[in-house]
């Protein structure tokens, strides 16, 4: 790497932090140390301003009105679609469906493509590290259709066994629905390799990008996944907005999901014809403000650069891992070779919840519990973990505060 | 023992907590209570006695003797167990009607409401409801016997 490259990849942390108003909050008279980014990221000022600007200046219903406000709102709303398209490398903007979030995106596929294509005896393959939202929709579908849900096992290191995965694939496999990055372990799964193997047996692949979209460069065309879902609120955008990507030919051939306004072409009491993509899947007045703010958030990330962010986050991951491992009795759950900036751990003889309560008193926000991955916790034989997850604005000093907090909590609880 | 007794115990707890100047002292006291609470026999740790929170679990058993309800409980998390210990101290050994009338304001007074508000993460609020359910059941039972 040349010197110029290394300079250009260094994040101006103070400048970044100053753009997130919430980071100047105090909790219990201590500065907030926010390490729960895998649950939701904080929002930069520009995203917050976008929301108030929309409501204060051009709030209107979109796609229908002929007045100025409606036109401005429609243009801003549709601009997000192009930005989202670029963000994940989709071939066309019609392949970008706005949803409430990853969960709704997965459910949309389960209730439309799933109902159309899954029948008795078919197999759907998921992994042992899925979030409940990538388990339950498929369970519902399999029960309804008498299909079989199969699970790729997780190794002790917290990786997926590729050997077992390939042995599970057969012509019965109709869908592989897989998380790209585990929310509980931080593992980055080799989805490209998995997609190729699935396609070789004729299966479609949905990638749950809830955790990956904020950390990794996403190129759905390079991955060749059939569906990709992610949530706005984990990429510095507001809650209640997400994106479902689907290959155009698939989305076109799938049945509709929600019926209502916007998703129709012609309605009579005898028959309704449906709108073209992407509107076919966007019934009703959408979440306009948050969609517009999603663009601001994605632009914000791209302006800093994912490579720059990744470099900083990798440093945080390495530092946190080393520091946490030096704590006696602490065991990191998830030691995959490829991880994002997230560390899950348990401490011998101490319930994760007790640690979470004490850390909160120190102003440190972590997540404790099963992280909506109960089967994964069962696999590791633990009730849950403490999870510290880092974003672009976190610092090594904050990790030092976490480590000091851990020492203090363990002392109080032992 | 009358309703006054429950309030008396609550008052004592509030007075104890008033002596602590830091959150550390407060939580160390609760952790200590949790550790000192006798472990519930494994035979009682069955599904019927389990009050499952999203993160931690509480087990609760009740017995009725001489018109009074006695509680025993346990939790897998020590801070919750400390709070459980206080609830037992306040409610156990009283008549059903006294338990049913108890408002348990001490929880707010000692700044522990936040743990009750987290209904999903621990079974504390459900535990209080369950203690009152037992009291109601025993009260009903007694009413039937007296007829």
XYZ file of C-alpha atoms in Angstrom:
561
model
C 0.000 0.000 0.000
C 1.339 3.433 -0.859
C 1.455 6.141 1.734
C -1.320 8.041 0.010
C -3.602 5.014 0.169
C -2.930 4.518 3.838
C -3.667 8.165 4.576
C -6.843 8.147 2.539
C -8.086 5.081 4.433
C -7.737 6.691 7.833
C -10.956 7.761 9.358
C -11.248 11.183 10.942
C -12.942 9.787 14.022
C -13.659 13.043 15.794
C -15.226 14.469 12.647
C -17.370 11.343 12.295
C -18.411 11.299 15.943
C -19.414 14.940 15.878
C -22.019 14.072 13.241
C -23.891 11.736 15.596
C -25.728 13.892 18.157
C -26.612 10.953 20.423
C -22.953 10.198 21.086
C -22.693 13.269 23.301
C -25.351 11.909 25.667
C -24.539 10.787 29.162
C -26.059 7.722 30.801
C -25.985 7.562 34.598
C -23.678 10.607 34.502
C -21.179 8.793 32.298
C -20.541 9.381 28.618
C -22.549 6.960 26.507
C -20.473 4.103 25.105
C -22.743 2.640 22.456
C -21.700 -0.891 21.532
C -25.051 -2.272 20.393
C -24.739 -1.411 16.735
C -25.716 -4.858 15.509
C -29.133 -4.200 17.053
C -29.411 -0.755 15.518
C -26.956 1.927 14.498
C -27.171 5.534 15.624
C -28.201 8.199 13.113
C -26.032 11.006 11.790
C -27.343 14.581 11.883
C -27.876 14.565 8.100
C -30.341 11.644 8.378
C -32.236 13.319 11.216
C -32.307 16.580 9.217
C -33.629 14.796 6.132
C -36.646 13.627 8.112
C -37.504 17.039 9.482
C -36.831 18.682 6.122
C -39.280 16.322 4.440
C -42.047 16.911 6.971
C -41.294 20.607 7.216
C -41.046 21.397 3.526
C -42.424 18.848 1.064
C -44.575 16.233 2.823
C -47.037 14.829 0.264
C -48.329 11.525 -0.948
C -46.275 10.211 -3.823
C -46.832 8.902 -7.341
C -50.302 10.435 -7.705
C -50.472 14.096 -6.947
C -49.835 16.638 -9.669
C -48.880 19.414 -7.305
C -45.347 20.577 -6.581
C -45.053 18.949 -3.165
C -46.123 15.560 -4.526
C -43.623 15.841 -7.338
C -40.774 16.760 -4.992
C -41.645 13.943 -2.603
C -41.940 11.434 -5.462
C -38.590 12.430 -6.908
C -36.863 12.169 -3.528
C -38.502 8.818 -2.810
C -37.518 7.372 -6.178
C -33.990 8.770 -5.870
C -33.478 6.409 -2.948
C -34.254 3.474 -5.216
C -31.358 4.385 -7.499
C -29.000 4.894 -4.562
C -30.035 1.550 -3.065
C -29.543 -0.072 -6.464
C -25.984 1.238 -6.580
C -25.377 0.375 -2.932
C -25.936 -3.338 -3.550
C -24.965 -3.436 -7.226
C -28.361 -4.413 -8.625
C -28.814 -4.433 -12.392
C -31.893 -2.231 -12.363
C -33.901 -0.027 -10.010
C -37.007 -2.149 -10.620
C -35.320 -4.884 -8.625
C -35.353 -2.716 -5.504
C -38.501 -3.235 -3.424
C -38.930 -1.084 -0.332
C -39.970 -3.020 2.750
C -40.203 -2.368 6.463
C -36.957 -4.216 6.974
C -35.186 -7.534 6.513
C -37.914 -9.499 8.287
C -40.610 -8.205 5.969
C -38.393 -8.801 2.947
C -37.904 -12.452 3.878
C -41.606 -12.882 4.605
C -42.487 -11.358 1.239
C -40.401 -13.998 -0.524
C -41.811 -16.791 1.676
C -45.424 -15.768 1.040
C -45.074 -15.148 -2.698
C -42.241 -17.093 -4.322
C -42.427 -19.702 -1.560
C -46.134 -20.379 -1.911
C -45.770 -20.575 -5.674
C -42.748 -22.853 -5.830
C -42.595 -25.001 -2.700
C -44.599 -28.195 -2.604
C -44.723 -31.406 -0.579
C -41.352 -33.091 -0.137
C -39.337 -30.073 -1.294
C -36.466 -28.969 0.881
C -35.511 -25.537 2.142
C -32.030 -25.169 3.525
C -31.102 -22.680 6.225
C -28.166 -22.615 8.637
C -27.778 -23.158 12.351
C -26.838 -19.501 12.840
C -29.969 -17.921 11.399
C -31.854 -15.126 13.130
C -35.401 -16.162 14.027
C -36.644 -14.032 11.121
C -34.859 -16.342 8.697
C -36.214 -19.459 10.423
C -39.843 -18.846 11.282
C -41.158 -17.735 7.824
C -39.714 -20.934 6.309
C -41.076 -23.074 9.121
C -44.544 -21.655 8.481
C -44.163 -22.314 4.761
C -42.852 -25.869 5.264
C -45.719 -26.708 7.618
C -48.247 -25.370 5.146
C -46.741 -27.188 2.170
C -45.476 -30.319 3.893
C -41.975 -29.390 2.850
C -38.793 -30.096 4.802
C -36.607 -27.541 6.550
C -32.980 -28.644 6.736
C -30.215 -26.999 8.726
C -26.531 -26.578 7.899
C -24.626 -27.238 11.136
C -22.322 -24.724 12.820
C -18.782 -25.725 13.837
C -17.248 -25.024 17.263
C -15.471 -22.059 15.705
C -18.808 -20.627 14.621
C -18.482 -21.338 10.920
C -20.688 -23.307 8.577
C -19.473 -26.694 7.526
C -19.206 -26.389 3.742
C -18.778 -30.137 3.404
C -22.061 -30.852 5.153
C -23.720 -28.007 3.252
C -22.797 -29.528 -0.085
C -23.937 -32.964 1.056
C -27.329 -31.505 2.021
C -27.900 -30.039 -1.440
C -29.885 -32.158 -3.861
C -32.455 -31.742 -6.591
C -35.035 -31.642 -3.778
C -33.484 -28.374 -2.528
C -35.639 -25.537 -3.835
C -34.270 -22.718 -1.728
C -31.217 -21.893 0.352
C -31.874 -18.985 2.717
C -28.710 -17.960 4.410
C -27.368 -15.188 6.582
C -24.308 -13.444 5.143
C -23.074 -12.233 8.531
C -24.206 -13.786 11.812
C -25.721 -11.262 14.223
C -24.744 -13.402 17.205
C -21.226 -14.506 16.222
C -20.042 -11.994 13.634
C -19.133 -14.799 11.223
C -18.942 -13.843 7.550
C -20.269 -16.802 5.585
C -18.841 -17.679 2.147
C -22.145 -16.891 0.434
C -20.750 -16.673 -3.090
C -19.444 -20.226 -2.900
C -22.732 -21.331 -1.329
C -24.807 -19.634 -4.019
C -22.821 -21.314 -6.805
C -23.302 -24.721 -5.175
C -27.038 -24.096 -4.711
C -27.503 -22.980 -8.306
C -25.725 -26.119 -9.473
C -28.663 -28.164 -8.109
C -31.230 -25.661 -9.382
C -32.049 -24.050 -6.025
C -32.683 -20.355 -5.528
C -30.818 -18.414 -2.845
C -31.946 -15.681 -0.493
C -29.219 -13.802 1.350
C -30.112 -12.205 4.681
C -28.007 -9.061 4.583
C -29.271 -7.478 7.812
C -25.788 -7.477 9.359
C -23.631 -7.505 6.242
C -24.935 -4.464 4.358
C -23.330 -1.994 6.761
C -19.931 -3.709 6.904
C -19.230 -5.403 3.562
C -19.214 -4.318 -0.047
C -22.339 -5.837 -1.523
C -22.611 -6.728 -5.191
C -25.713 -8.827 -5.789
C -24.800 -9.376 -9.435
C -21.375 -10.706 -8.540
C -22.861 -12.866 -5.773
C -25.575 -13.928 -8.219
C -28.032 -14.310 -5.316
C -31.711 -14.460 -6.253
C -32.894 -12.374 -3.311
C -31.109 -10.073 -0.880
C -32.759 -8.351 2.081
C -31.439 -5.663 4.397
C -32.701 -3.123 6.936
C -32.245 0.627 6.888
C -31.886 1.071 10.626
C -28.690 -0.984 10.740
C -27.077 1.190 8.026
C -27.479 4.512 9.875
C -30.970 5.110 8.386
C -34.274 5.268 10.296
C -36.267 2.247 11.456
C -39.188 1.002 9.403
C -37.493 1.013 6.032
C -35.626 -1.790 4.324
C -34.838 -3.146 0.913
C -35.650 -6.416 -0.753
C -33.698 -7.109 -3.900
C -34.879 -9.799 -6.278
C -33.823 -10.751 -9.772
C -36.186 -9.079 -12.193
C -37.422 -12.220 -13.924
C -38.203 -13.778 -10.556
C -40.018 -10.739 -9.201
C -42.016 -10.479 -12.415
C -43.163 -14.079 -12.286
C -44.020 -14.089 -8.582
C -47.563 -13.596 -7.282
C -48.425 -10.355 -5.481
C -48.074 -9.994 -1.705
C -50.233 -7.222 -0.213
C -53.209 -6.000 -2.189
C -54.219 -2.349 -2.152
C -53.506 0.992 -3.724
C -50.341 1.667 -5.715
C -49.792 -2.020 -6.585
C -52.602 -2.067 -9.176
C -53.034 -1.111 -12.810
C -56.810 -1.493 -13.242
C -59.365 -2.498 -10.638
C -62.902 -3.668 -11.248
C -65.073 -5.898 -9.085
C -64.500 -8.720 -11.542
C -60.764 -8.451 -12.025
C -57.659 -6.527 -11.059
C -54.481 -6.185 -13.055
C -51.296 -5.442 -11.224
C -48.741 -2.718 -11.529
C -45.244 -3.210 -12.906
C -42.171 -3.699 -10.790
C -41.311 -2.486 -8.232
C -44.745 -1.014 -7.398
C -46.378 -4.428 -7.631
C -44.898 -5.091 -4.179
C -45.449 -1.663 -2.637
C -49.140 -1.580 -1.763
C -50.485 1.412 0.095
C -48.833 4.700 0.966
C -45.240 3.777 1.688
C -42.923 4.986 4.420
C -41.945 8.075 2.432
C -39.894 10.036 4.977
C -37.766 7.115 6.100
C -37.217 5.986 2.523
C -35.904 9.422 1.607
C -33.664 9.393 4.679
C -32.335 5.974 3.661
C -30.710 7.663 0.676
C -29.052 10.194 2.968
C -27.671 7.359 5.093
C -26.389 5.338 2.139
C -24.759 8.461 0.653
C -23.218 9.160 4.059
C -21.620 5.698 4.101
C -20.438 5.909 0.498
C -18.927 9.362 1.010
C -16.736 8.030 3.796
C -16.127 4.819 1.887
C -16.797 1.271 2.977
C -13.107 0.357 2.672
C -12.166 3.121 5.100
C -14.912 2.110 7.505
C -13.979 -1.569 7.231
C -10.338 -0.862 8.012
C -11.269 1.043 11.146
C -13.824 -1.562 12.233
C -11.329 -4.394 11.689
C -8.875 -2.599 13.958
C -11.574 -2.296 16.599
C -12.419 -5.992 16.231
C -8.794 -7.064 16.613
C -8.248 -4.786 19.591
C -11.469 -5.799 21.356
C -10.775 -9.491 20.762
C -7.266 -9.286 22.258
C -8.397 -7.208 25.218
C -11.419 -9.379 25.995
C -9.387 -12.582 25.733
C -7.073 -11.278 28.451
C -9.962 -11.360 30.953
C -9.801 -14.547 33.058
C -12.805 -16.843 32.619
C -14.022 -15.037 29.508
C -14.734 -17.115 26.432
C -15.451 -15.649 23.014
C -18.277 -17.409 21.196
C -17.584 -17.344 17.465
C -13.992 -17.476 16.322
C -14.488 -17.600 12.597
C -11.577 -16.596 10.384
C -13.768 -13.993 8.682
C -15.692 -11.777 11.071
C -17.220 -8.325 11.161
C -16.694 -5.983 14.102
C -18.755 -7.865 16.630
C -17.659 -9.910 19.639
C -19.954 -12.258 21.523
C -18.746 -13.715 24.812
C -19.618 -15.447 28.052
C -17.922 -15.355 31.448
C -17.659 -18.523 33.482
C -20.204 -18.669 36.299
C -21.861 -15.347 35.442
C -25.190 -14.809 33.695
C -24.874 -12.447 30.686
C -27.832 -10.395 31.923
C -26.012 -9.518 35.165
C -23.070 -8.170 33.179
C -25.418 -6.160 30.938
C -27.139 -4.534 33.929
C -23.854 -3.474 35.540
C -22.354 -2.218 32.260
C -25.464 -0.100 31.741
C -24.803 1.589 35.064
C -21.401 2.500 33.643
C -22.979 4.047 30.552
C -22.003 1.117 28.329
C -24.725 -0.220 26.028
C -24.216 -3.831 24.997
C -26.700 -6.492 24.056
C -27.185 -9.519 26.254
C -29.330 -12.568 25.663
C -29.919 -15.007 22.841
C -29.919 -12.363 20.063
C -33.006 -13.952 18.469
C -30.890 -17.007 17.673
C -32.113 -19.518 20.238
C -31.132 -22.618 18.208
C -27.581 -21.251 17.920
C -27.344 -20.629 21.682
C -28.579 -24.171 22.260
C -25.879 -25.451 19.927
C -23.234 -23.783 22.110
C -25.003 -24.875 25.308
C -25.383 -21.350 26.686
C -28.451 -19.251 27.657
C -27.034 -16.275 25.816
C -23.997 -14.076 25.432
C -22.858 -10.529 25.995
C -22.384 -8.929 22.591
C -20.357 -5.826 21.838
C -20.782 -4.665 18.250
C -18.882 -1.758 16.752
C -19.710 0.866 14.167
C -17.684 3.465 12.300
C -17.885 5.920 15.212
C -16.558 3.644 17.949
C -13.075 4.152 19.345
C -10.346 2.149 21.035
C -10.882 4.296 24.119
C -14.462 3.017 24.248
C -13.163 -0.552 24.139
C -10.873 0.321 27.056
C -13.939 1.559 28.941
C -15.721 -1.720 28.124
C -12.763 -3.754 29.375
C -12.550 -1.738 32.601
C -16.315 -2.165 32.972
C -15.983 -5.910 32.485
C -13.322 -6.156 35.179
C -15.472 -4.147 37.549
C -18.641 -6.152 36.772
C -16.902 -9.496 37.171
C -15.430 -8.367 40.494
C -18.854 -7.274 41.748
C -20.510 -10.494 40.602
C -17.869 -12.974 41.738
C -49.320 -10.184 61.008
C -51.278 -7.512 59.224
C -50.928 -5.380 56.086
C -48.900 -2.993 58.222
C -46.255 -5.684 58.417
C -45.737 -5.740 54.659
C -45.448 -1.965 54.653
C -43.063 -2.166 57.617
C -40.775 -4.517 55.736
C -40.929 -2.323 52.642
C -40.054 0.679 54.819
C -37.027 -1.113 56.221
C -35.776 -1.940 52.733
C -36.240 1.673 51.628
C -34.303 2.838 54.700
C -31.507 0.368 53.972
C -31.220 1.621 50.429
C -31.153 5.247 51.562
C -27.791 4.512 53.185
C -26.113 3.689 49.887
C -24.402 6.622 48.176
C -23.439 4.882 44.960
C -24.996 2.544 42.457
C -22.151 0.128 43.182
C -23.151 -0.189 46.855
C -26.757 -0.693 45.880
C -26.010 -3.426 43.368
C -23.423 -5.124 45.590
C -26.118 -5.372 48.247
C -28.608 -6.860 45.771
C -25.987 -9.293 44.425
C -25.221 -10.307 47.999
C -28.922 -10.930 48.668
C -29.049 -13.006 45.491
C -26.113 -15.116 46.562
C -27.528 -15.640 50.049
C -30.965 -16.744 48.881
C -31.063 -20.510 49.389
C -30.868 -22.432 46.152
C -34.162 -24.005 45.228
C -34.083 -27.807 45.198
C -33.799 -29.246 41.719
C -37.128 -31.058 42.164
C -38.849 -27.656 42.184
C -37.129 -26.444 39.027
C -39.779 -27.859 36.768
C -41.714 -26.319 33.905
C -44.787 -25.678 36.101
C -42.776 -23.450 38.440
C -40.843 -21.685 35.720
C -41.432 -18.046 34.848
C -39.441 -17.565 31.716
C -38.072 -14.190 30.721
C -36.391 -13.567 27.419
C -32.953 -13.665 29.072
C -33.211 -15.010 32.591
C -35.542 -17.431 34.314
C -37.288 -17.350 37.695
C -38.661 -20.398 39.493
C -41.368 -19.858 42.102
C -42.991 -22.275 44.544
C -45.710 -21.495 47.052
C -47.071 -23.300 50.098
C -50.076 -22.530 52.306
C -49.819 -23.118 56.034
C -52.048 -21.853 58.853
C -53.645 -19.253 56.649
C -50.357 -17.847 55.397
C -48.640 -18.114 52.045
C -44.949 -19.017 51.943
C -42.835 -18.491 48.869
C -39.533 -19.925 47.730
C -37.852 -18.858 44.520
C -34.672 -18.917 42.500
C -33.205 -17.404 39.349
C -30.309 -18.178 37.050
C -29.191 -14.521 37.100
C -27.913 -13.169 40.398
C -29.235 -9.590 40.229
C -32.718 -10.862 39.444
C -32.253 -13.348 42.261
C -31.447 -10.503 44.638
C -34.648 -8.715 43.637
C -36.519 -11.998 43.996
C -35.069 -12.330 47.473
C -36.498 -8.916 48.426
C -39.927 -9.813 47.051
C -39.918 -12.979 49.138
C -38.837 -11.045 52.197
C -41.735 -8.643 51.693
C -44.514 -11.041 50.693
C -43.752 -14.473 52.122
C -45.507 -15.498 55.344
C -48.494 -13.185 54.967
C -52.192 -13.800 54.579
C -53.555 -14.005 51.034
C -55.532 -10.758 51.363
C -52.429 -8.898 52.566
C -50.438 -10.159 49.604
C -53.215 -9.212 47.213
C -53.379 -5.688 48.606
C -49.609 -5.088 48.595
C -48.684 -2.261 46.216
C -44.943 -2.930 46.463
C -44.052 0.748 46.140
C -40.610 0.008 47.583
C -39.430 -1.204 44.174
C -39.912 2.270 42.773
C -38.535 3.918 45.926
C -35.240 2.035 45.715
C -34.877 2.807 42.003
C -35.389 -0.713 40.719
C -38.469 -0.085 38.562
C -36.334 -0.344 35.458
C -35.916 -4.075 36.087
C -39.675 -4.537 36.302
C -40.228 -2.518 33.156
C -38.023 -4.926 31.235
C -40.805 -7.466 31.131
C -39.304 -9.291 28.225
C -35.826 -9.782 29.604
C -36.622 -11.191 33.024
C -39.544 -12.847 34.730
C -39.837 -10.371 37.614
C -43.131 -8.740 36.764
C -44.633 -12.110 35.910
C -43.305 -13.397 39.206
C -45.174 -10.717 41.170
C -48.340 -11.539 39.238
C -47.793 -15.206 39.952
C -47.308 -14.550 43.698
C -50.617 -12.692 43.704
C -52.246 -15.470 41.710
C -51.185 -17.964 44.369
C -52.560 -15.679 47.087
C -55.851 -15.402 45.221
C -56.030 -19.158 44.719
C -55.406 -19.860 48.411
C -57.914 -17.198 49.411
C -60.544 -18.808 47.210
C -59.687 -22.231 48.549
C -60.010 -20.997 52.121
C -63.354 -19.383 51.332
C -64.652 -22.694 50.024
C -63.410 -24.559 53.110
C -65.046 -22.070 55.465
C -68.429 -22.562 53.834
